[in-house]
Tab-separated table of C-alpha atoms and ligand atoms in Angstrom:
chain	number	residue	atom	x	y	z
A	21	UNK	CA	129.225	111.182	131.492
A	22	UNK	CA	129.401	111.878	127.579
A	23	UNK	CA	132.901	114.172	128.496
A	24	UNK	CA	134.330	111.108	129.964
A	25	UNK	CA	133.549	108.695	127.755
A	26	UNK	CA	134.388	111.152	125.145
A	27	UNK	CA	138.089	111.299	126.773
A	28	UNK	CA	138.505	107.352	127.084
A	29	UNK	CA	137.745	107.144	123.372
A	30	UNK	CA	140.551	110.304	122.787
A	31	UNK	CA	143.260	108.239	124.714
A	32	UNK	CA	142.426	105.401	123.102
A	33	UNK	CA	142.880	106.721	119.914
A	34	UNK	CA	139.612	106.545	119.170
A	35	UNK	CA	138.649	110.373	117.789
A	36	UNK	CA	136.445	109.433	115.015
A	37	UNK	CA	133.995	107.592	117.536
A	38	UNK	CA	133.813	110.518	119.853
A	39	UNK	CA	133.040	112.658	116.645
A	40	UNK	CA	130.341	110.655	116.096
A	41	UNK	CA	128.923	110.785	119.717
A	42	UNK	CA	128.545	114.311	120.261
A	43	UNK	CA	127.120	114.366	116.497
A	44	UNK	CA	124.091	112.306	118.028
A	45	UNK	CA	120.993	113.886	119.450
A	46	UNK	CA	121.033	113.925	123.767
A	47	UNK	CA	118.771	110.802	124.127
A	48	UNK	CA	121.137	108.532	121.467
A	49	UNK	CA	124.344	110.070	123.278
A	50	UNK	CA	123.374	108.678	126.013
A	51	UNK	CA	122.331	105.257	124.569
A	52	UNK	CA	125.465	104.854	122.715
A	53	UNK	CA	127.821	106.161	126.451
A	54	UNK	CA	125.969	103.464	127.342
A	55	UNK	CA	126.829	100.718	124.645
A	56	UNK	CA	130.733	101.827	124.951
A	57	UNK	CA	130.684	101.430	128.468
A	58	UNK	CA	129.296	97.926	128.203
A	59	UNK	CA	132.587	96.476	126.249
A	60	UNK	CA	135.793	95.507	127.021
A	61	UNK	CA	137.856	97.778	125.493
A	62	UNK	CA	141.091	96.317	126.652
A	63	UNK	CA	141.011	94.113	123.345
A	64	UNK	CA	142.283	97.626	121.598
A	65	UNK	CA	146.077	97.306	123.230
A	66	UNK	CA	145.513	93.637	122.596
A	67	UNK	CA	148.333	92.683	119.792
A	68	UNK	CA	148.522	89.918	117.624
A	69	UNK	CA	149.109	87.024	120.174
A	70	UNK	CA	152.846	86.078	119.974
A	71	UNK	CA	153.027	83.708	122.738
A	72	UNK	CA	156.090	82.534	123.872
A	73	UNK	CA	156.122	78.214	122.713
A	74	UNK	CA	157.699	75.453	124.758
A	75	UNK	CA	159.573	72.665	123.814
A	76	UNK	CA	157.659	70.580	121.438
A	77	UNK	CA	157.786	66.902	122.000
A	78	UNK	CA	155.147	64.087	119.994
A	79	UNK	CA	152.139	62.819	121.595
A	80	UNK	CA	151.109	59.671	120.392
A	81	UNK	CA	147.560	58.593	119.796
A	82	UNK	CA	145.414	55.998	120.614
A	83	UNK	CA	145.573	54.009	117.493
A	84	UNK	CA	142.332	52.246	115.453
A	85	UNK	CA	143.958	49.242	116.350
A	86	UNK	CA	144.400	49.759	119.586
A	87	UNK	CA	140.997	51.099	119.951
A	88	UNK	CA	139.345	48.384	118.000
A	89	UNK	CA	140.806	45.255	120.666
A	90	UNK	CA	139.299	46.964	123.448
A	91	UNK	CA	136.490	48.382	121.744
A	92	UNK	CA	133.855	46.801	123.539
A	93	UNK	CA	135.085	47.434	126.979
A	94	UNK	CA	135.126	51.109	126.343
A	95	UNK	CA	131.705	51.502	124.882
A	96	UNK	CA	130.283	49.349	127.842
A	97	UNK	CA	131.703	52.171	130.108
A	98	UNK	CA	131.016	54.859	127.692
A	99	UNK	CA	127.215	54.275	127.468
A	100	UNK	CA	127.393	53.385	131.498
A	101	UNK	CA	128.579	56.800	132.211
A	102	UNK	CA	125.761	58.231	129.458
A	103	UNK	CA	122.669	56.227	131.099
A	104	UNK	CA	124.637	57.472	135.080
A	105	UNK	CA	123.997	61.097	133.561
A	106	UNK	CA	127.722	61.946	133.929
A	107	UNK	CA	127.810	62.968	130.049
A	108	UNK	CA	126.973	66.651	128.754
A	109	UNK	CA	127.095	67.848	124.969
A	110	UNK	CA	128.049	71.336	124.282
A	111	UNK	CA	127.153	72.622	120.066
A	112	UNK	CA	129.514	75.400	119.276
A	113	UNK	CA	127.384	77.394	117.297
A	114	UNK	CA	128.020	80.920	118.107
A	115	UNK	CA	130.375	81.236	114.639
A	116	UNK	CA	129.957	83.818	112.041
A	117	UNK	CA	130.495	81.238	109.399
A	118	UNK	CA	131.791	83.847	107.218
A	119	UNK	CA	133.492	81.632	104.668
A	120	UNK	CA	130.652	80.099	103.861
A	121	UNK	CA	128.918	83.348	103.084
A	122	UNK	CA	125.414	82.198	103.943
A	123	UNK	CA	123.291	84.448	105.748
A	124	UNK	CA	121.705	82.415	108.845
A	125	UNK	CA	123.070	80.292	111.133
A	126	UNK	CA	125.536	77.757	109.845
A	127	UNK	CA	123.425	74.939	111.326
A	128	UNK	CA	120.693	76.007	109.079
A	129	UNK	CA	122.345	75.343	106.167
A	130	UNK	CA	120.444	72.392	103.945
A	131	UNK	CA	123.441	70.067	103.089
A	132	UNK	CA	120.772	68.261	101.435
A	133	UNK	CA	120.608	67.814	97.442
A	134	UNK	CA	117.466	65.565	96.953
A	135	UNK	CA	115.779	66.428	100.201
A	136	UNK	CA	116.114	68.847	102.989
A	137	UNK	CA	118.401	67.904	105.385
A	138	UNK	CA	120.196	70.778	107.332
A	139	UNK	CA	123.546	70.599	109.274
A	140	UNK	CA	122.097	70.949	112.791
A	141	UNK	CA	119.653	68.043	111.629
A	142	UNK	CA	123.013	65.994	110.675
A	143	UNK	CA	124.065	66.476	114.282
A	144	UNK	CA	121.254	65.463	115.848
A	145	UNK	CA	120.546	62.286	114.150
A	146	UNK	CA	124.262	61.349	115.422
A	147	UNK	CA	123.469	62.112	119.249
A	148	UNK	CA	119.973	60.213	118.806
A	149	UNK	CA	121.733	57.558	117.545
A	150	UNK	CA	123.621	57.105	120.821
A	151	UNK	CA	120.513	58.269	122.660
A	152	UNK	CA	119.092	55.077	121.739
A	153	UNK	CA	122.140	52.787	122.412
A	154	UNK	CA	122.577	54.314	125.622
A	155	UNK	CA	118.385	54.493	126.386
A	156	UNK	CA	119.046	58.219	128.132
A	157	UNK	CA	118.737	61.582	126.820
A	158	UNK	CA	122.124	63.501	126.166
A	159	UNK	CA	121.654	67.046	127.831
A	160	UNK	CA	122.588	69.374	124.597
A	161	UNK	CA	123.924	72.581	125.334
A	162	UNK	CA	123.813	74.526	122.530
A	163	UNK	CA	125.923	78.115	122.606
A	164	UNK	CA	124.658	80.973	120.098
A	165	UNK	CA	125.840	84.657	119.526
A	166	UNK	CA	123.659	87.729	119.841
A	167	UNK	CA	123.501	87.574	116.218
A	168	UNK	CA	121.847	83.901	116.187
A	169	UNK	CA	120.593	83.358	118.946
A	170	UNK	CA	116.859	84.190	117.823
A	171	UNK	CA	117.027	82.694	114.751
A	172	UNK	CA	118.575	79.514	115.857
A	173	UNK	CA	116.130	78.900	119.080
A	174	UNK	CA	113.044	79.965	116.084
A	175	UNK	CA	114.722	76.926	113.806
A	176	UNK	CA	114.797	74.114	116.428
A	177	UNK	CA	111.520	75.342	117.752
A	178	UNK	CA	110.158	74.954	114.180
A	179	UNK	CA	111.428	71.460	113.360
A	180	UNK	CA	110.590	69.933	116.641
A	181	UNK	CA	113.959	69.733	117.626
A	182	UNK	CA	114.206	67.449	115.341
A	183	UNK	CA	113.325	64.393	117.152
A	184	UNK	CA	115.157	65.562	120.219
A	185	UNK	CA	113.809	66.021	123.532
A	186	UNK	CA	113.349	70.062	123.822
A	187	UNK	CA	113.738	69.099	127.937
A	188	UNK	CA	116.694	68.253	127.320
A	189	UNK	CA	118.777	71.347	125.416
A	190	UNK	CA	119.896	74.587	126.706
A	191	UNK	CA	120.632	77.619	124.675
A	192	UNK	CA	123.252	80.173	125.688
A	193	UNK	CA	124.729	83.136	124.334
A	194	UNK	CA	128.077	83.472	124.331
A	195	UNK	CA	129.732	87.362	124.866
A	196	UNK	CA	130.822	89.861	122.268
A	197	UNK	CA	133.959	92.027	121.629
A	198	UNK	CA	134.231	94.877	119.836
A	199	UNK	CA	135.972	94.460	116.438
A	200	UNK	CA	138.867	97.049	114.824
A	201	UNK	CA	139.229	97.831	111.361
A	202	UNK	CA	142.741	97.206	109.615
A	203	UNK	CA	144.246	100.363	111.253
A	204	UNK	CA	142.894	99.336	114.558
A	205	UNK	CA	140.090	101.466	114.819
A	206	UNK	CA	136.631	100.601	116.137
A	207	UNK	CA	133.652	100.957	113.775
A	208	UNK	CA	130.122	101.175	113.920
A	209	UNK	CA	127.756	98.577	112.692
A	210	UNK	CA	125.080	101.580	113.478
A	211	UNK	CA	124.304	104.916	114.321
A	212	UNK	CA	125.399	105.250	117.777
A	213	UNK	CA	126.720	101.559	118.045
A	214	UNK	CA	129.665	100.350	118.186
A	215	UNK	CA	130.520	97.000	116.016
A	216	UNK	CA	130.947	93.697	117.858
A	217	UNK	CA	131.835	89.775	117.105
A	218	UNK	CA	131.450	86.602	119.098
A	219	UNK	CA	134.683	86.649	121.320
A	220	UNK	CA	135.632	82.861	119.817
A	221	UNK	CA	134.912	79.550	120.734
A	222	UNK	CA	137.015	79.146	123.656
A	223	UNK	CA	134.706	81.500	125.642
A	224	UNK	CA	132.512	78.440	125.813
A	225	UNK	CA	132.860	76.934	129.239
A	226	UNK	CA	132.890	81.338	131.209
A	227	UNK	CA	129.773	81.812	129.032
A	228	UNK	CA	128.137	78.884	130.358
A	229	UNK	CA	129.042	80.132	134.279
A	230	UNK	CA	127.914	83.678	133.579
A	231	UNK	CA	124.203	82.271	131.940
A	232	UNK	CA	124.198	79.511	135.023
A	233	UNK	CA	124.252	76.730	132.695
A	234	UNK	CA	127.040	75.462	134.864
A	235	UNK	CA	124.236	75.010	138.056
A	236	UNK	CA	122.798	72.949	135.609
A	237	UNK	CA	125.690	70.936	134.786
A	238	UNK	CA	126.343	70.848	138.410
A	239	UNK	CA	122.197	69.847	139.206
A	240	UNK	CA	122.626	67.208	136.970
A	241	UNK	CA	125.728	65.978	138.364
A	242	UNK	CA	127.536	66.006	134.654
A	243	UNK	CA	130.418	65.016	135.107
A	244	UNK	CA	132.153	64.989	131.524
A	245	UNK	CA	131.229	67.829	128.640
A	246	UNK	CA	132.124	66.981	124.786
A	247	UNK	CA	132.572	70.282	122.796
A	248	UNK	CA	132.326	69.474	119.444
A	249	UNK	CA	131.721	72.133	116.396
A	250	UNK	CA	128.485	73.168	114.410
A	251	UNK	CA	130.070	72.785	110.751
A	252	UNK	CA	131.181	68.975	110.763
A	253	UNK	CA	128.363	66.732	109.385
A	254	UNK	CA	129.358	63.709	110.526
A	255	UNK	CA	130.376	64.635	113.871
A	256	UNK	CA	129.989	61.900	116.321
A	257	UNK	CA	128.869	63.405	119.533
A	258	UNK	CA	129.126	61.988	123.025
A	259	UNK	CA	130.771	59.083	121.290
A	260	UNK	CA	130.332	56.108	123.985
A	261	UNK	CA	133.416	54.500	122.890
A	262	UNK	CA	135.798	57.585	122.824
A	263	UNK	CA	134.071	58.279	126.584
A	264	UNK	CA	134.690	55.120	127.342
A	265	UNK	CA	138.335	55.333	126.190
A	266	UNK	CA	139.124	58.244	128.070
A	267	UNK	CA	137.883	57.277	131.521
A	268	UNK	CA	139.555	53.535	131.683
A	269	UNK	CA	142.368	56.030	130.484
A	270	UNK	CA	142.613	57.767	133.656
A	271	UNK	CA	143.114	61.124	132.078
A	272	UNK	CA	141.037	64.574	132.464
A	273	UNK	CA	140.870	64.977	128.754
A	274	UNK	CA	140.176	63.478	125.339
A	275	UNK	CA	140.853	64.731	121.832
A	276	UNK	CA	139.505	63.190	118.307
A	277	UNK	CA	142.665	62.922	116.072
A	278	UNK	CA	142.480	62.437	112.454
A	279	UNK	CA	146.258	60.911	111.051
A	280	UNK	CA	147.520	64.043	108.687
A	281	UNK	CA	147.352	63.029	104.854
A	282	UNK	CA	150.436	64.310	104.215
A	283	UNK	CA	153.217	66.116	106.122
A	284	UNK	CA	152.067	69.583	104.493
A	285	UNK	CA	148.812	69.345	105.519
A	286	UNK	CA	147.710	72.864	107.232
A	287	UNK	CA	145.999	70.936	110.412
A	288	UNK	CA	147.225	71.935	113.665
A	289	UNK	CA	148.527	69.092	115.631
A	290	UNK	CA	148.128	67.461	118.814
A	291	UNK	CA	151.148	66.780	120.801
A	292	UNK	CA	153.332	67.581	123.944
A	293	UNK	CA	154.463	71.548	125.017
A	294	UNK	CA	156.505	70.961	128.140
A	295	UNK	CA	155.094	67.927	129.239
A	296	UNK	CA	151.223	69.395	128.792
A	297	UNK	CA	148.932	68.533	125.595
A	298	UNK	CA	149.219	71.330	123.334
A	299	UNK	CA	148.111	71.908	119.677
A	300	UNK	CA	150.917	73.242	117.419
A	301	UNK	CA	149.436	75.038	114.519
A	302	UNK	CA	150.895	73.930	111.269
A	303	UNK	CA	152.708	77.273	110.684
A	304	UNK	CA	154.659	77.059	113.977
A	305	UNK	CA	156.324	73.515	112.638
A	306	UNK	CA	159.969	73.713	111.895
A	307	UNK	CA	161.033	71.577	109.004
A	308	UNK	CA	161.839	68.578	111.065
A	309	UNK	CA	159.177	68.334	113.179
A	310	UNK	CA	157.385	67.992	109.610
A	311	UNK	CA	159.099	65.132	108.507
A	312	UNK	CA	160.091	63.885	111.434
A	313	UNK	CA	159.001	60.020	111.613
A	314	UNK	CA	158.558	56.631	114.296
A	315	UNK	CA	160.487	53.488	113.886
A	316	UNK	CA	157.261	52.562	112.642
A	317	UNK	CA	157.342	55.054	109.514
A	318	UNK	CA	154.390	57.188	110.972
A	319	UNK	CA	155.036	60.860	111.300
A	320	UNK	CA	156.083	61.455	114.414
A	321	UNK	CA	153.571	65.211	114.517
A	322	UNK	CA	150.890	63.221	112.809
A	323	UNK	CA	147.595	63.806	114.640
A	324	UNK	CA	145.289	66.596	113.573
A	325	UNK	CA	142.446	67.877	116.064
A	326	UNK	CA	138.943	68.218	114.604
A	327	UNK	CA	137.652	70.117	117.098
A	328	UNK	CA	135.543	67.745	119.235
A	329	UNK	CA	136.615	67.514	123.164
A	330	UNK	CA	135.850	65.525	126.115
A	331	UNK	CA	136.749	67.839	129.522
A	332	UNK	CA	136.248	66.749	132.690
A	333	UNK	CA	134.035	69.147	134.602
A	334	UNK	CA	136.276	69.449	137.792
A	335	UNK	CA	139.281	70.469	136.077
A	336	UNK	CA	136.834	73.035	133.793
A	337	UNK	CA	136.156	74.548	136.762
A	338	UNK	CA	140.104	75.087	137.371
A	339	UNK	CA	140.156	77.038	134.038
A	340	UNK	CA	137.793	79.783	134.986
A	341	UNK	CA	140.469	81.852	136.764
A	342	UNK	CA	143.023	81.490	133.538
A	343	UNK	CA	142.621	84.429	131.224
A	344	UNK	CA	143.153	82.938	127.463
A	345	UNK	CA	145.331	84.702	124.866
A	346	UNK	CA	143.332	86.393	122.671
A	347	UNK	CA	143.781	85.796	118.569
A	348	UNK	CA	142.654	88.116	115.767
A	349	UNK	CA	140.920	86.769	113.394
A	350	UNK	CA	141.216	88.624	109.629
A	351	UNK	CA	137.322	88.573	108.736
A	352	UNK	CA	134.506	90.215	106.377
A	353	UNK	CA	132.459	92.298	109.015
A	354	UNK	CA	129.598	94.667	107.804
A	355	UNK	CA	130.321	98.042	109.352
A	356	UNK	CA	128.615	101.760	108.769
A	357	UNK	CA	130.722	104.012	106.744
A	358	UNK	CA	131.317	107.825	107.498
A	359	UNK	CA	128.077	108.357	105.390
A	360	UNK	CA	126.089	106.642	107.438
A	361	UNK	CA	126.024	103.723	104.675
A	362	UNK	CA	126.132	99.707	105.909
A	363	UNK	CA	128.659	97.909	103.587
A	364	UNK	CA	128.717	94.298	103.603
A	365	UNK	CA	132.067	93.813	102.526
A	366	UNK	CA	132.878	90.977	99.713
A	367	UNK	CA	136.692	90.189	101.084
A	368	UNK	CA	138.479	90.282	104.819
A	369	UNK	CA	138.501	93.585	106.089
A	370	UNK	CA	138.721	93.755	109.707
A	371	UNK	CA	139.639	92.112	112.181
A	372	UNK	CA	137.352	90.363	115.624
A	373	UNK	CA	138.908	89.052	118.462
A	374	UNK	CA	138.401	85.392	119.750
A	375	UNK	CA	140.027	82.617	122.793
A	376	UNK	CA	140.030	79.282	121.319
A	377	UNK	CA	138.804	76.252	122.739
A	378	UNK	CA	142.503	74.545	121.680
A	379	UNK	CA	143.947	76.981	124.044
A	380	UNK	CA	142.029	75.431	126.536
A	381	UNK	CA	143.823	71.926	126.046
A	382	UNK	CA	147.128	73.494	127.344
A	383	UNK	CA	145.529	73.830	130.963
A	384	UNK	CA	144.770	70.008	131.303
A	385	UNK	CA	146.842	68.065	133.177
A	386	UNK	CA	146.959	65.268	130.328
A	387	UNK	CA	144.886	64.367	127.661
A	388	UNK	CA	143.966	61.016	125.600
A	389	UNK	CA	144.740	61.205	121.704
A	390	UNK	CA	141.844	59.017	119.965
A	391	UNK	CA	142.704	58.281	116.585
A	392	UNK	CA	139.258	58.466	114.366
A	393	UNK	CA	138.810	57.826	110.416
A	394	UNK	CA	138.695	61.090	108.998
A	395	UNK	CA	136.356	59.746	105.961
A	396	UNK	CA	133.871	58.500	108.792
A	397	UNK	CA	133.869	61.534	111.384
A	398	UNK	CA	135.170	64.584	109.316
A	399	UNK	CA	132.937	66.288	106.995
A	400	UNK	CA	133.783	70.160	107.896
A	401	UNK	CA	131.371	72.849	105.754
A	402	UNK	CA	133.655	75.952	105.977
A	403	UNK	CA	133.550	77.073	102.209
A	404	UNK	CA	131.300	77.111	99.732
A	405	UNK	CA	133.207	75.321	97.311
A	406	UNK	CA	137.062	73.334	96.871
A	407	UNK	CA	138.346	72.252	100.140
A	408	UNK	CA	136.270	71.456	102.938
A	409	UNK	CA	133.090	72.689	101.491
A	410	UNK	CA	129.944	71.915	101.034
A	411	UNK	CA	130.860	69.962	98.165
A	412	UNK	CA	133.307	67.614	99.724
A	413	UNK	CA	130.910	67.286	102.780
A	414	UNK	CA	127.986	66.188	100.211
A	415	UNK	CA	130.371	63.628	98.706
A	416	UNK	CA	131.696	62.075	102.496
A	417	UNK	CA	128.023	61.824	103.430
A	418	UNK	CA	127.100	59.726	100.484
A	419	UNK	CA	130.425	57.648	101.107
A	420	UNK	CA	128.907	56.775	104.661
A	421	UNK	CA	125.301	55.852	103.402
A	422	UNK	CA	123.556	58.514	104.164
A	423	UNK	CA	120.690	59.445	102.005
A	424	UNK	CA	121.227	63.577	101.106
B	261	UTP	P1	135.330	78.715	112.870
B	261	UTP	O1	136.698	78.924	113.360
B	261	UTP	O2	135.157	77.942	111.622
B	261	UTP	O3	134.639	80.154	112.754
B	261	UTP	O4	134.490	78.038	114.035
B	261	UTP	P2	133.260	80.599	112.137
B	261	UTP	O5	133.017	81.983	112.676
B	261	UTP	O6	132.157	79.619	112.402
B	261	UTP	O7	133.467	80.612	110.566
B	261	UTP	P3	134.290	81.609	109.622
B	261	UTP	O8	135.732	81.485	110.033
B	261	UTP	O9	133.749	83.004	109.849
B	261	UTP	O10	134.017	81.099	108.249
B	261	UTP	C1	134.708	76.731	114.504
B	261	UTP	C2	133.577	76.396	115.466
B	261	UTP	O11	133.567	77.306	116.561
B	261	UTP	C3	132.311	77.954	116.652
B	261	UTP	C4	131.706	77.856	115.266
B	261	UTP	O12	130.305	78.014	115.320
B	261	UTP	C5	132.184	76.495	114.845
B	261	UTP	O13	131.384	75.498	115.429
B	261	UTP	N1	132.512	79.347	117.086
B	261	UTP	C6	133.436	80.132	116.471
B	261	UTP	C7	131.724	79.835	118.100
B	261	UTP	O14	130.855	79.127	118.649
B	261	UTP	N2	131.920	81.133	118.480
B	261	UTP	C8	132.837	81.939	117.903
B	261	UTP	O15	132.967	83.117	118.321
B	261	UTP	C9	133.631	81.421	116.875
């Protein structure tokens, strides 16, 4: 068994691991045979993803305006479907949070500066919120790594879910892949094992099939899941009014939009690839689709996606067969040298590979635009401090009233 594996790693040009295996007494040889054979290695011929792009064309949002005259009809059929038990909230929390450099779950970071108040706390004062409107529980589904998972359960479980009903939420783990260094080699995070990362956010919806969340979703005859991200304090989540807004809309998908502030802003963007919603990222903008504008003087590539989704179950189910392109993602990783030493490294240094959940919007058939305030809904912690940090998170929380 160890000769085989041994040859796998030699024709993937993996000699240093093999060193290391038959350096390792019988019992952890066997152990770590075991570990190797356990990941999908195929991520090792995996380049960076070039993918071919379409033919860009704009795809206009759902305006304020527009969503403010029919306001009321959408949240009556936004909190209808919530109270029917059609609505499902999935917390993508399975991150490294690596920018932010803090050592625990992102979600248990206090965004507080006079009292505690923690970012998963943030979120789940916003889905009470529409808990009460709507008089029915939300079921949560909240996706962790390996690395979190423990840690992240222990928290909730420790603050009483916060005033949530624990009934009500569903942990899962989402998989790993292993990660290369910068000359594509694997590394160890161990003796005898190998190093591994979450494999992204878009693994959400094959995680929850493989941990049979989806007989839940399917038990509970959910019929619509928002995906929404861990590190954006004033996320609104299972939004009545943006359900609402989707449904009478006819489509199978929704995306919250913020307008860009300016034409350089690094956001990618929401808009047409072929006739499908797509999200162009900002680097992948020629010139003029920049600066292009509407009679109206609005950019015509003006709507920036803040990572919170409404999918329709049925067509979910459609994107189980689709294999995602896989993106590498330049990160800090701890890894164990050739000395058997653990660095935790201060800068980037290798790189894990992830799907993204945006890549996911290209397999709908159509998807609704809804235009939100960015000073009202987006408060993303990703760094510590300057641009969407905690700082500026701390300051858009005070703008909207809330105590911190
Ligand atoms: P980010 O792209 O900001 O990644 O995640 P990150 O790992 O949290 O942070 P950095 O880049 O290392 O600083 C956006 C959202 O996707 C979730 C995150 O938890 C966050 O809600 N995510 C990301 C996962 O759930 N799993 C992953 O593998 C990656």
């Amino acid at each position: 068994m160890k000769h085989k594996t041994t040859k796998i790693l030699n024709i993937l040009h993996q000699e240093h691991i093999a060193e290391h295996l038959t350096s390792l007494s019988e019992e952890h040889q066997l152990e770590m045979v075991n570990n190797i054979n356990s990941l999908d290695l195929s991520v090792l011929s995996a380049g960076e993803t070039s993918e071919e792009r379409g033919s860009f064309d704009p795809l206009f949002a759902k305006t304020f305006k527009q969503i403010e005259e029919d306001s009321e009809k959408y949240t009556e059929a936004g909190l209808k479907a919530i109270k029917d038990g059609k609505v499902g909230a999935v917390l993508l929390a399975g991150g490294q949070g690596s920018r932010l450099g803090f050592d625990h779950p992102k979600g248990m970071f206090n965004i507080g500066e006079n009292r505690e108040l923690y970012i998963f706390e943030c979120l789940i004062n916003n889905i009470l919120e529409v808990k009460e409107k709507a008089g029915a529980w939300i079921p949560l589904f909240i996706m962790t790594s390996v690395d979190n998972n423990t840690e992240t359960r222990e928290f909730f479980e420790q603050h009483d879910y916060f005033g949530y009903n624990s009934d009500n939420v569903w942990f899962f783990v989402q998989e790993q892949l292993p990660t290369v260094d910068t000359n594509g080699k694997l590394m160890l995070s161990a003796p005898g094992k190998i190093s591994t990362a979450p494999n992204g956010n878009g693994g959400w919806y094959a995680s929850m099939a493989k941990t049979g969340m989806l007989k839940v979703v399917e038990e509970t005859g959910i019929e619509w899941l928002n995906v929404f991200a861990v590190d954006n304090v004033l996320q609104r989540i299972a939004d009545p009014c943006f359900i609402g807004a989707v449904i009478k809309s006819g489509k199978v998908s929704g995306a919250k939009v913020v307008a860009k502030a300016d034409p350089d802003e690094k956001v990618g963007v929401l808009c047409l690839e072929d006739g499908k919603p797509s999200i162009v990222e900002y680097y992948e903008m020629t010139e003029e689709m920049r600066t292009s504008r509407e009679a109206d003087g609005t950019l015509s590539y003006n709507y920036g996606v803040i990572l919170n989704y409404l999918f329709r179950v049925d067509q979910l189910n459609k994107t189980l067969t689709v294999k995602l392109p896989l993106h590498r993602a330049f990160k800090k990783i701890k890894y164990m040298n050739e000395n058997g030493e653990i660095i935790t490294p201060d800068e980037p240094n290798a790189y894990k590979f992830e799907t993204l959940v945006l890549d996911m919007v290209k397999l709908q058939d159509d998807c609704l635009a809804y235009e939100v305030d960015r000073k009202k809904e987006f408060a993303p912690v990703k760094n510590k401090t300057g641009v969407d940090s905690v700082d500026t998170a701390r300051e858009l929380l005070r703008f909207n009233g809330i105590e911190i």
